[in-house]
mmCIF file of C-alpha atoms in Angstrom:
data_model
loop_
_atom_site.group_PDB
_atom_site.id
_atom_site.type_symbol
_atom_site.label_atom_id
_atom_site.label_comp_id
_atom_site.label_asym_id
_atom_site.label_seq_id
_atom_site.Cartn_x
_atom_site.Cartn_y
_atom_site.Cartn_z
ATOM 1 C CA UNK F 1 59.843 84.402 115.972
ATOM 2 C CA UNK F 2 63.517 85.604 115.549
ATOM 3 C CA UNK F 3 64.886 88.040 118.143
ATOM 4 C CA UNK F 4 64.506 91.806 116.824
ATOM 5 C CA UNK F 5 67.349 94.233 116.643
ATOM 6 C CA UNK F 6 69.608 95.352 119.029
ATOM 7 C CA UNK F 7 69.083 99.002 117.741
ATOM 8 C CA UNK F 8 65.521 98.306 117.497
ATOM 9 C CA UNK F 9 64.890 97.832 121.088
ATOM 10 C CA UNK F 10 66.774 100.553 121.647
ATOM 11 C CA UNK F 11 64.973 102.701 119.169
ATOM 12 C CA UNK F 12 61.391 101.290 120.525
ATOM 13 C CA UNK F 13 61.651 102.170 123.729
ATOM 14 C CA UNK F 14 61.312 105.685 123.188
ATOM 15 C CA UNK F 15 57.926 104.881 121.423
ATOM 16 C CA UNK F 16 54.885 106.040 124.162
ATOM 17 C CA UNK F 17 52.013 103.513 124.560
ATOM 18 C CA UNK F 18 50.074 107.239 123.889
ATOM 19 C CA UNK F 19 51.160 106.801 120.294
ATOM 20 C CA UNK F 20 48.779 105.925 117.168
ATOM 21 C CA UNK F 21 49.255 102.119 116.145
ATOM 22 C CA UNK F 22 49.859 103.121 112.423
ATOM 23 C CA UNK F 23 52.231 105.536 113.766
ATOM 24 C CA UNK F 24 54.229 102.867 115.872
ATOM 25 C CA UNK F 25 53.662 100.985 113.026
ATOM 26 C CA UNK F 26 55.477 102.943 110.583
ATOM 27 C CA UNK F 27 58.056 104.176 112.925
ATOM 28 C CA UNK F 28 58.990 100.533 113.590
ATOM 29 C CA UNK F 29 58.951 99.491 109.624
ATOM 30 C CA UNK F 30 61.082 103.263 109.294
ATOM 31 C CA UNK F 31 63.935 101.763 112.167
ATOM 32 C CA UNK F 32 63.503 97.668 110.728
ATOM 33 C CA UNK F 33 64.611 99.008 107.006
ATOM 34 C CA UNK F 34 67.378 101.454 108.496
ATOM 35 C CA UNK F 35 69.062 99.271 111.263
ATOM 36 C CA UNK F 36 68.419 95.898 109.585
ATOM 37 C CA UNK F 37 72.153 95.490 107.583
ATOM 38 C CA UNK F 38 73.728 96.491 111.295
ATOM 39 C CA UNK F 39 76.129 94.110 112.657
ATOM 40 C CA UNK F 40 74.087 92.759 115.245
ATOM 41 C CA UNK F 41 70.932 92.178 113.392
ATOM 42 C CA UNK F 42 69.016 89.633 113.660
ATOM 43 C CA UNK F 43 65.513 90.825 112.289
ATOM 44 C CA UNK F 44 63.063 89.520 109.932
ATOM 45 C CA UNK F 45 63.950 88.799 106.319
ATOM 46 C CA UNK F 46 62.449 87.652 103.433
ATOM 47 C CA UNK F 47 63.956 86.663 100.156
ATOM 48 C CA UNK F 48 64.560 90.277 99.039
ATOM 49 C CA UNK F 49 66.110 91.217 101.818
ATOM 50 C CA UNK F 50 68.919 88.445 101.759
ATOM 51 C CA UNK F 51 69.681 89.205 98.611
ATOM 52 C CA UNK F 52 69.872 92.865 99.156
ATOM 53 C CA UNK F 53 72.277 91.662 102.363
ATOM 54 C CA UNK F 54 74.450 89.881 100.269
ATOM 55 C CA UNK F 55 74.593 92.494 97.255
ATOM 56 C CA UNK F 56 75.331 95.314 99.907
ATOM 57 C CA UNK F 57 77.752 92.662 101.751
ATOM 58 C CA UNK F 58 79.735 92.914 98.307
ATOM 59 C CA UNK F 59 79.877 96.465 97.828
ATOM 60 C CA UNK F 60 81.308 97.414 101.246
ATOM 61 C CA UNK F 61 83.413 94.451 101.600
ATOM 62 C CA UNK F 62 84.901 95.216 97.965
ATOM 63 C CA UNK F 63 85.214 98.975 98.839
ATOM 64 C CA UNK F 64 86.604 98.388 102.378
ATOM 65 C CA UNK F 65 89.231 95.751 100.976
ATOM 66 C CA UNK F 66 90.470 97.654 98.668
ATOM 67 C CA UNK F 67 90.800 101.030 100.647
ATOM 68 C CA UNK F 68 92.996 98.651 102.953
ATOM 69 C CA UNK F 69 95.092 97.072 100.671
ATOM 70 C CA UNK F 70 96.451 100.211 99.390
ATOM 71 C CA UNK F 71 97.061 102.349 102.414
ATOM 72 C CA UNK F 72 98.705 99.549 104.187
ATOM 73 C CA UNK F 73 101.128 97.915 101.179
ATOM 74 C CA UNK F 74 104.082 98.817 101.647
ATOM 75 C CA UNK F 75 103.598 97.444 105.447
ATOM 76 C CA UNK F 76 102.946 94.202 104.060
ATOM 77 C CA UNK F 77 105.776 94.236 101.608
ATOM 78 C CA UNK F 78 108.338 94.184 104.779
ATOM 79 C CA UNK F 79 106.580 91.958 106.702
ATOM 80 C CA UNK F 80 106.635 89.509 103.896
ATOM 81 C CA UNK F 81 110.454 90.062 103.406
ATOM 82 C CA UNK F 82 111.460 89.722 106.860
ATOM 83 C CA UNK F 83 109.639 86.005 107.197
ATOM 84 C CA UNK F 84 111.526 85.267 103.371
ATOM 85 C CA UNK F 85 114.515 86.280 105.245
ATOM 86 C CA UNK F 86 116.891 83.797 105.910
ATOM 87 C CA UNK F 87 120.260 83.992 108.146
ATOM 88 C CA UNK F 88 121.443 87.302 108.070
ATOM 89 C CA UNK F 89 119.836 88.725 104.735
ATOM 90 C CA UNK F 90 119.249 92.055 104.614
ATOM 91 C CA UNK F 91 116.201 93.627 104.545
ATOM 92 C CA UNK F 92 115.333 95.618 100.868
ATOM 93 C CA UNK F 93 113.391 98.795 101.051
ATOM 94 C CA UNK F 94 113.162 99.328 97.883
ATOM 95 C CA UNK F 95 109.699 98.566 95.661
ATOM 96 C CA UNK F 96 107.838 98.450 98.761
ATOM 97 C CA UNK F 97 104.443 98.784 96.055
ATOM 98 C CA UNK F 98 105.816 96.107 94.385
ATOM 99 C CA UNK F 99 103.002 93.338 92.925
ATOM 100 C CA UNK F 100 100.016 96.671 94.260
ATOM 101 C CA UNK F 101 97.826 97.070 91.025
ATOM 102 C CA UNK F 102 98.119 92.987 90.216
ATOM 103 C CA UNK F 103 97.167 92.492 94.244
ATOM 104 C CA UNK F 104 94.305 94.780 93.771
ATOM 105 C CA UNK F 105 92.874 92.844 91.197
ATOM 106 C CA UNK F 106 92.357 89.937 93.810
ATOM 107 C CA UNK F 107 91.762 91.809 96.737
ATOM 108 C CA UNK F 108 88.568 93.268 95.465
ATOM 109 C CA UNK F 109 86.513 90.568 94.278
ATOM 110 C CA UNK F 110 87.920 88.253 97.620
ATOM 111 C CA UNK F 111 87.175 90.819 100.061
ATOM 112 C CA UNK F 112 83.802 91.406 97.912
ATOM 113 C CA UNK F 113 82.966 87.655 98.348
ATOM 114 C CA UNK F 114 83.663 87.294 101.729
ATOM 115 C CA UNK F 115 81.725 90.185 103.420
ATOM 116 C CA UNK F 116 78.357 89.298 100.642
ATOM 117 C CA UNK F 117 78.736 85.173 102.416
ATOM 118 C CA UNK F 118 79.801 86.600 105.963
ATOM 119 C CA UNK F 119 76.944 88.755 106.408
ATOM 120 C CA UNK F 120 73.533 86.811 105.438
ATOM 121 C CA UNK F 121 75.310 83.487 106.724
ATOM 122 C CA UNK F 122 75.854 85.669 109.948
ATOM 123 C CA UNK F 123 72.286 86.744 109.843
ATOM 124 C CA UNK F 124 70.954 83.421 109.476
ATOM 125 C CA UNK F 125 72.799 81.808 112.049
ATOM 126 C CA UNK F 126 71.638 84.515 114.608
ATOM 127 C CA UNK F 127 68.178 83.344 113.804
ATOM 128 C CA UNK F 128 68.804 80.025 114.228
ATOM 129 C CA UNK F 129 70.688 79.804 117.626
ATOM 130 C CA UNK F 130 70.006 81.724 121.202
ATOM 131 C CA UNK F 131 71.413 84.842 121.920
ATOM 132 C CA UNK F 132 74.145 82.987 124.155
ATOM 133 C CA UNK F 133 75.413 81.750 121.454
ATOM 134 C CA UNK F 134 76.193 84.575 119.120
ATOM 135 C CA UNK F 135 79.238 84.286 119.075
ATOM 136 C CA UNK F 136 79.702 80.782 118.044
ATOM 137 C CA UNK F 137 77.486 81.993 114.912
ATOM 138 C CA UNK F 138 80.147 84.427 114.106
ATOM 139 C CA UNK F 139 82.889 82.100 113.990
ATOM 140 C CA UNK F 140 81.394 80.427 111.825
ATOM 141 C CA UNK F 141 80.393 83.269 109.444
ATOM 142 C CA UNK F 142 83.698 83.517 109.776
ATOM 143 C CA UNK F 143 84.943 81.128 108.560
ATOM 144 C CA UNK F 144 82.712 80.058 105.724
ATOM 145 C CA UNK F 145 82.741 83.249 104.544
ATOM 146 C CA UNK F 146 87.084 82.587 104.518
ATOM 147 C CA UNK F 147 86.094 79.243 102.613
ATOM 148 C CA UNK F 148 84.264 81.100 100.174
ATOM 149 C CA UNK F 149 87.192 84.406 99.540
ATOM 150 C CA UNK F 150 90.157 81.500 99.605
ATOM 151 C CA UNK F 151 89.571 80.191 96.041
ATOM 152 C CA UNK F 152 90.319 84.237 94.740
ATOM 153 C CA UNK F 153 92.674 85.021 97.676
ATOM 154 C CA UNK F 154 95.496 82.349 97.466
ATOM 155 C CA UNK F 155 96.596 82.761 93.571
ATOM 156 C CA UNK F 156 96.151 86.497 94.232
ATOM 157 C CA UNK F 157 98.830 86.033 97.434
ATOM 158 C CA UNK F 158 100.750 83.802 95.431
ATOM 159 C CA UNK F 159 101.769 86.076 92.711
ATOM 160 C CA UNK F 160 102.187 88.863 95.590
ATOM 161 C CA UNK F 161 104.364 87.519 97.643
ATOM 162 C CA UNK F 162 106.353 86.492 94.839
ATOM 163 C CA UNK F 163 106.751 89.818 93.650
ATOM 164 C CA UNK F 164 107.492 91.307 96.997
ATOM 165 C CA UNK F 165 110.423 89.325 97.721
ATOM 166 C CA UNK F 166 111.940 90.278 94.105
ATOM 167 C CA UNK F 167 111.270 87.265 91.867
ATOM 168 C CA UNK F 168 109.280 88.724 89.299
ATOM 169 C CA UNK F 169 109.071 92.901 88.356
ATOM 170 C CA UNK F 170 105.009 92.425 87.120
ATOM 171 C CA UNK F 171 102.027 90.340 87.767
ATOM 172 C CA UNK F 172 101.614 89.350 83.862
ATOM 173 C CA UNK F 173 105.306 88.031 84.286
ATOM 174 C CA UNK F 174 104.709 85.743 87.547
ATOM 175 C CA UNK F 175 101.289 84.459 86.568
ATOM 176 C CA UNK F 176 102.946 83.309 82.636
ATOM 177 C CA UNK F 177 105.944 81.920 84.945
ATOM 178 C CA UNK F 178 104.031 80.221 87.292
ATOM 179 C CA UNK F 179 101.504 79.022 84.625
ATOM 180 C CA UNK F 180 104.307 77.200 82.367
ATOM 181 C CA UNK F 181 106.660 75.869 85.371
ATOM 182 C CA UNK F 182 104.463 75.051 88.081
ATOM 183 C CA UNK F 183 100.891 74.628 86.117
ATOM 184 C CA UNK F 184 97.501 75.088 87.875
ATOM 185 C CA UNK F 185 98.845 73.516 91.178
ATOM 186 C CA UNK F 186 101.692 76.624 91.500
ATOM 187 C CA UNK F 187 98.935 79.218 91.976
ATOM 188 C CA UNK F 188 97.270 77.404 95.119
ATOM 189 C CA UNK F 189 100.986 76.625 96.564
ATOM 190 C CA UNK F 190 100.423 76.783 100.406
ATOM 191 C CA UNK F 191 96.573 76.533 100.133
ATOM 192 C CA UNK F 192 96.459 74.259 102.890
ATOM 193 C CA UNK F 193 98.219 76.860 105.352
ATOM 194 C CA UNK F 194 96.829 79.611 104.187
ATOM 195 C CA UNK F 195 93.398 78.092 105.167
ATOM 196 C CA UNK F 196 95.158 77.159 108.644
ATOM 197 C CA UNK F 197 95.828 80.465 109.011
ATOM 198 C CA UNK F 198 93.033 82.340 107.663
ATOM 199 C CA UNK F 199 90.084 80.632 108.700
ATOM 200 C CA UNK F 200 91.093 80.670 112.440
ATOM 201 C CA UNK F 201 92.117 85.173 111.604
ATOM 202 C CA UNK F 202 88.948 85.347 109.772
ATOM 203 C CA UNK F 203 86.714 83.687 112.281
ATOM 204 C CA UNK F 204 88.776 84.948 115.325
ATOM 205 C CA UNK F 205 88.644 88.803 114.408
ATOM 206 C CA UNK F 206 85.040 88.596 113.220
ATOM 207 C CA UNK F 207 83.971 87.396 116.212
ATOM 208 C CA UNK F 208 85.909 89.602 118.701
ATOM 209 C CA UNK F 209 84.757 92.734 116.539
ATOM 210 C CA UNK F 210 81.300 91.416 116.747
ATOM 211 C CA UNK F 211 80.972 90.715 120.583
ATOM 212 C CA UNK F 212 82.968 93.439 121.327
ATOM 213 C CA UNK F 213 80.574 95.798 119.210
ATOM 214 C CA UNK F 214 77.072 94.067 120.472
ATOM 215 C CA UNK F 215 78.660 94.588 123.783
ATOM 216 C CA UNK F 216 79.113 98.674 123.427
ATOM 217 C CA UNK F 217 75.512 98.995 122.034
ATOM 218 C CA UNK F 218 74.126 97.264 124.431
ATOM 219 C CA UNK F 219 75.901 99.522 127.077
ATOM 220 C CA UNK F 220 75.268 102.630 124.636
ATOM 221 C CA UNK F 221 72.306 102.131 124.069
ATOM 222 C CA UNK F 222 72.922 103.084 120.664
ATOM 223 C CA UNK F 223 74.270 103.146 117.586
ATOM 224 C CA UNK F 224 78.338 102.843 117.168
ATOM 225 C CA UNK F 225 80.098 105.776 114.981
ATOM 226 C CA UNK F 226 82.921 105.365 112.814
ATOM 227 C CA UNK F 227 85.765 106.312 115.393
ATOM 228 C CA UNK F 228 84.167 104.035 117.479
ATOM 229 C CA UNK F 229 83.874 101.257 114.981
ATOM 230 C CA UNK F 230 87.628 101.728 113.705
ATOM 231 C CA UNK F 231 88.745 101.326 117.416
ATOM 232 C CA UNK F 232 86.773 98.131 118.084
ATOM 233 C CA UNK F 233 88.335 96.819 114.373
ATOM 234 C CA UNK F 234 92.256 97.605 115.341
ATOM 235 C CA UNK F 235 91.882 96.159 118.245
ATOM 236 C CA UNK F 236 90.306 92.805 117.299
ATOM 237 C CA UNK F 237 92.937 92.996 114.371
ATOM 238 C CA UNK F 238 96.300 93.209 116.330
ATOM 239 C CA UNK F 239 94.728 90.794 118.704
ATOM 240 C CA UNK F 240 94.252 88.079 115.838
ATOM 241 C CA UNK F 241 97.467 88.709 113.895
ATOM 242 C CA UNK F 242 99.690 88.297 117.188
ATOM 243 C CA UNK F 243 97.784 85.020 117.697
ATOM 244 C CA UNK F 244 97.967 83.882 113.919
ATOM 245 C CA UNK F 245 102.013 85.038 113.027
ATOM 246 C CA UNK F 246 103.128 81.425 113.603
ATOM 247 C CA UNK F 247 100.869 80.348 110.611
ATOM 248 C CA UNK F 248 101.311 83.390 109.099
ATOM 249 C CA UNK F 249 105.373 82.525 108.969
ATOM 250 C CA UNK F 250 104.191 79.062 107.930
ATOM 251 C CA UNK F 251 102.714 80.180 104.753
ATOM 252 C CA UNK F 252 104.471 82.541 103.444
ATOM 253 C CA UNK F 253 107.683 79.843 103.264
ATOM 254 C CA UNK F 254 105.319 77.594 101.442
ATOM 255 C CA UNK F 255 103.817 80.113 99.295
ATOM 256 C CA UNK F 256 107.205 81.798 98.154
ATOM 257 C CA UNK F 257 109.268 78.301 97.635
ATOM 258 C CA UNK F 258 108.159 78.197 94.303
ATOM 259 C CA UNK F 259 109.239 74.821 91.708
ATOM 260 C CA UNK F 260 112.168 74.152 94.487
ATOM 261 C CA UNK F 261 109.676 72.938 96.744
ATOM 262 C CA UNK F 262 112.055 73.095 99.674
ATOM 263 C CA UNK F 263 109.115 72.143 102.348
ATOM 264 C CA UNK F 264 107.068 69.179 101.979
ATOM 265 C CA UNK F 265 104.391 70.607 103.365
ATOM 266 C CA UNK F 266 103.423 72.081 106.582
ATOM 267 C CA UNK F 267 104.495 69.463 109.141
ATOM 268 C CA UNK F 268 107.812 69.593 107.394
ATOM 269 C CA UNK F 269 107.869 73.345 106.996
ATOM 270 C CA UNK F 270 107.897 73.679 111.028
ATOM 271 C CA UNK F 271 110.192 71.513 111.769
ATOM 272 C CA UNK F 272 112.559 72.787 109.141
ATOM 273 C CA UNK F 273 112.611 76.614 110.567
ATOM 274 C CA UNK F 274 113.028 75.314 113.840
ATOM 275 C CA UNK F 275 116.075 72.906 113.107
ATOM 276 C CA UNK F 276 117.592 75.767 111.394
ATOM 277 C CA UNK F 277 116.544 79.151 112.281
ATOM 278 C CA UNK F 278 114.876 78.196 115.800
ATOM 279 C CA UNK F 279 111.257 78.787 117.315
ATOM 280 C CA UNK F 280 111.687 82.263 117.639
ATOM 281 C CA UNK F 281 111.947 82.322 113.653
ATOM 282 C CA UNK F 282 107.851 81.428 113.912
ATOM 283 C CA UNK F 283 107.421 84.705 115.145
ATOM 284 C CA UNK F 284 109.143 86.432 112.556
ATOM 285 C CA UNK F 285 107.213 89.897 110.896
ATOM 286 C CA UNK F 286 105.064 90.157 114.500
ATOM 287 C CA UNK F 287 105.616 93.859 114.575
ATOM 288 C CA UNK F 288 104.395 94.819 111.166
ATOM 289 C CA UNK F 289 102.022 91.796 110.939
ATOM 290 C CA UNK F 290 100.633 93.251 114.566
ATOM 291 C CA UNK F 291 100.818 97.232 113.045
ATOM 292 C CA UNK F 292 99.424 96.171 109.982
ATOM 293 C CA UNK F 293 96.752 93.951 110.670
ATOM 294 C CA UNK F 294 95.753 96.485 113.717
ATOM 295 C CA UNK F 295 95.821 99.427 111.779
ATOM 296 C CA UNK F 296 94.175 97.457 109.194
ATOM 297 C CA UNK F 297 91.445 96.632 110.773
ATOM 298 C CA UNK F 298 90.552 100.450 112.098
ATOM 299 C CA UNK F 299 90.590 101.163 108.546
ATOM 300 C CA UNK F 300 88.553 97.994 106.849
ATOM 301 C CA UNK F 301 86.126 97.882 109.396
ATOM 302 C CA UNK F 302 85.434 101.373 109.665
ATOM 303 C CA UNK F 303 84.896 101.897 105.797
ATOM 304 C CA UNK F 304 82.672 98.375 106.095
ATOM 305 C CA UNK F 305 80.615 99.733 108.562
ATOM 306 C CA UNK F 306 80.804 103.383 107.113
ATOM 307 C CA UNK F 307 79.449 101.674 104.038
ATOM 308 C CA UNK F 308 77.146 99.662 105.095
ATOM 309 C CA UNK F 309 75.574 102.214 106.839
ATOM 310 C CA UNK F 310 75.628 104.611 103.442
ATOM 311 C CA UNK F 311 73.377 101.705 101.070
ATOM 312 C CA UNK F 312 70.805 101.043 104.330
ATOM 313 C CA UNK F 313 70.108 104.631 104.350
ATOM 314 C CA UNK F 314 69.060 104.658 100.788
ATOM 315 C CA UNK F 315 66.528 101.700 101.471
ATOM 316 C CA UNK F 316 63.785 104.418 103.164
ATOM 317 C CA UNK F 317 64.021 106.164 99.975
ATOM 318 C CA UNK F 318 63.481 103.048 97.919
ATOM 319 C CA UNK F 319 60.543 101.852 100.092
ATOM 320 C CA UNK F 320 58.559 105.620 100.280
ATOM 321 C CA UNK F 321 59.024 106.184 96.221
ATOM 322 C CA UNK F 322 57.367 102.634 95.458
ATOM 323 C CA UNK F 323 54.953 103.420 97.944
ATOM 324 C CA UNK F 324 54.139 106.706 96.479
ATOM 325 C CA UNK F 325 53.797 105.067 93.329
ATOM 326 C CA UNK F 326 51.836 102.505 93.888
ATOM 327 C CA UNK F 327 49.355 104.889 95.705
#
């Protein structure tokens, strides 16, 4: 039998032996259907239940993602130009919500996709592996669940990053461009380093979130609130971006470099900026990727949890009315 919730033995031990056993009973079922999306759970699930995880997975991670996106934008839009930046260019201020509404049109359904795979692929793995290895099942939540969001994420950065750095005004105009000069291929320019750099963020700052929260519940003995939860995500954000800004540099050159095709690919790309710009160029946009990605991650991950917490409190409901009229 799979290990029961963190916030269920938490929630259980305040249960006296004195108590009824169809009181425990329903007490137990009452703290199983309102703990059971949280983080750390491992309960019990049957076929309902997964899919409920992975419909719920895609409403918060579509809300939180897109919350995100548009508070933090105009961050983005500078780090993107200073890695462009080459020599002594000066940095533009200007159109700093440049490529926003086209960007939001990708950023929903990825961040959608990968919280509904992240979270019953988490679940599942917690089952199947011992507790000492929990976080090895994150990571690779993580990182499927990265697999899953890259086939939406990459044209949607694509045309982005394109627009940020000033070589197209509107979406509509850099997907046609793209489309007619470049073909299919041009949309997934840089796929293979944005999956060396997103997989190891993705599974990286899912798993230090996730320890990091099992770790304060277990010393809490309770459940986490949003402060709490936004504090755990900023720092397992700015963390993961200073780690991941050399890959980060790496794909934005490959992504940007359009029909030119200046790089030949990664390998090529690395050596390139260092023969000409030196190492410290792989560390360009650490600042705002660090701000950005910390602050970020306070927001995402408090909305995600925020949310998550918001559709498992209607389940109760659900459960008593069906009950009521089945009775």
């Amino acid at each position: 039998m799979a290990p029961l919730t963190l916030s269920v033995t938490v929630q259980d031990s305040s249960i006296s032996s004195s108590s009824s056993p169809d009181a425990c009973t329903k007490r137990k079922q009452n703290v199983l259907q309102r703990n059971s999306f949280a983080s750390v759970s491992v309960g019990e699930q049957n076929p309902f239940d997964f899919l409920r995880t992975l419909f719920e997975g895609v409403i918060a991670g579509g809300t939180a993602g897109v919350v995100v996106e548009t508070a933090l934008y105009p961050i983005d839009t500078i780090k993107t130009r200073l890695q462009a930046a080459r020599g002594g260019e000066k940095l533009l201020l200007k159109g700093l919500y440049s490529g926003l509404a086209g960007n939001l049109v990708g950023v929903l359904p990825a961040s959608a996709l990968f919280v509904g795979v992240y979270e019953p692929v988490k679940q599942k793995l917690l089952r199947m592996f011992p507790e000492n290895l929990s976080a090895f099942a994150h990571l690779t939540a993580g990182a499927i669940g990265g697999i899953a969001a890259s086939f939406v994420r990459v044209p949607t950065e694509v045309v982005k990053q394109r627009m940020q750095t000033g070589q197209f005004t509107s979406a509509s105009g850099a997907v046609r461009f793209i489309a007619s000069r470049e073909g299919f291929r041009g949309f997934y320019a840089g796929y293979g380093s944005f999956l060396l750099r997103d997989l190891p963020f993705d599974a990286i700052q899912f798993c230090i979130y996730e320890q990091i929260r099992m770790g304060y519940m277990l010393a809490a003995r309770r459940n986490l609130n949003d402060p709490e939860n936004a504090i755990i995500g900023a720092f397992a954000g700015a963390l993961t971006g200073a780690i991941t800004t050399p890959l980060d540099v790496i794909k934005t050159r490959l992504m940007i470099q359009g029909p030119a095709n200046q790089y030949k690919g990664i390998a090529d790309c690395v050596q390139t900026i260092i023969k000409e710009e030196g190492p410290g160029a792989l560390l360009k946009g650490v600042g705002p990727r660090v701000l950005w990605i910390g602050i970020g991650g306070s927001i995402f991950f408090g909305v995600l949890e925020s949310t998550k917490r918001a559709l498992a409190e209607r389940r109760p409901k659900l459960v008593q009315s069906t009950n009521s009229e089945k009775k």
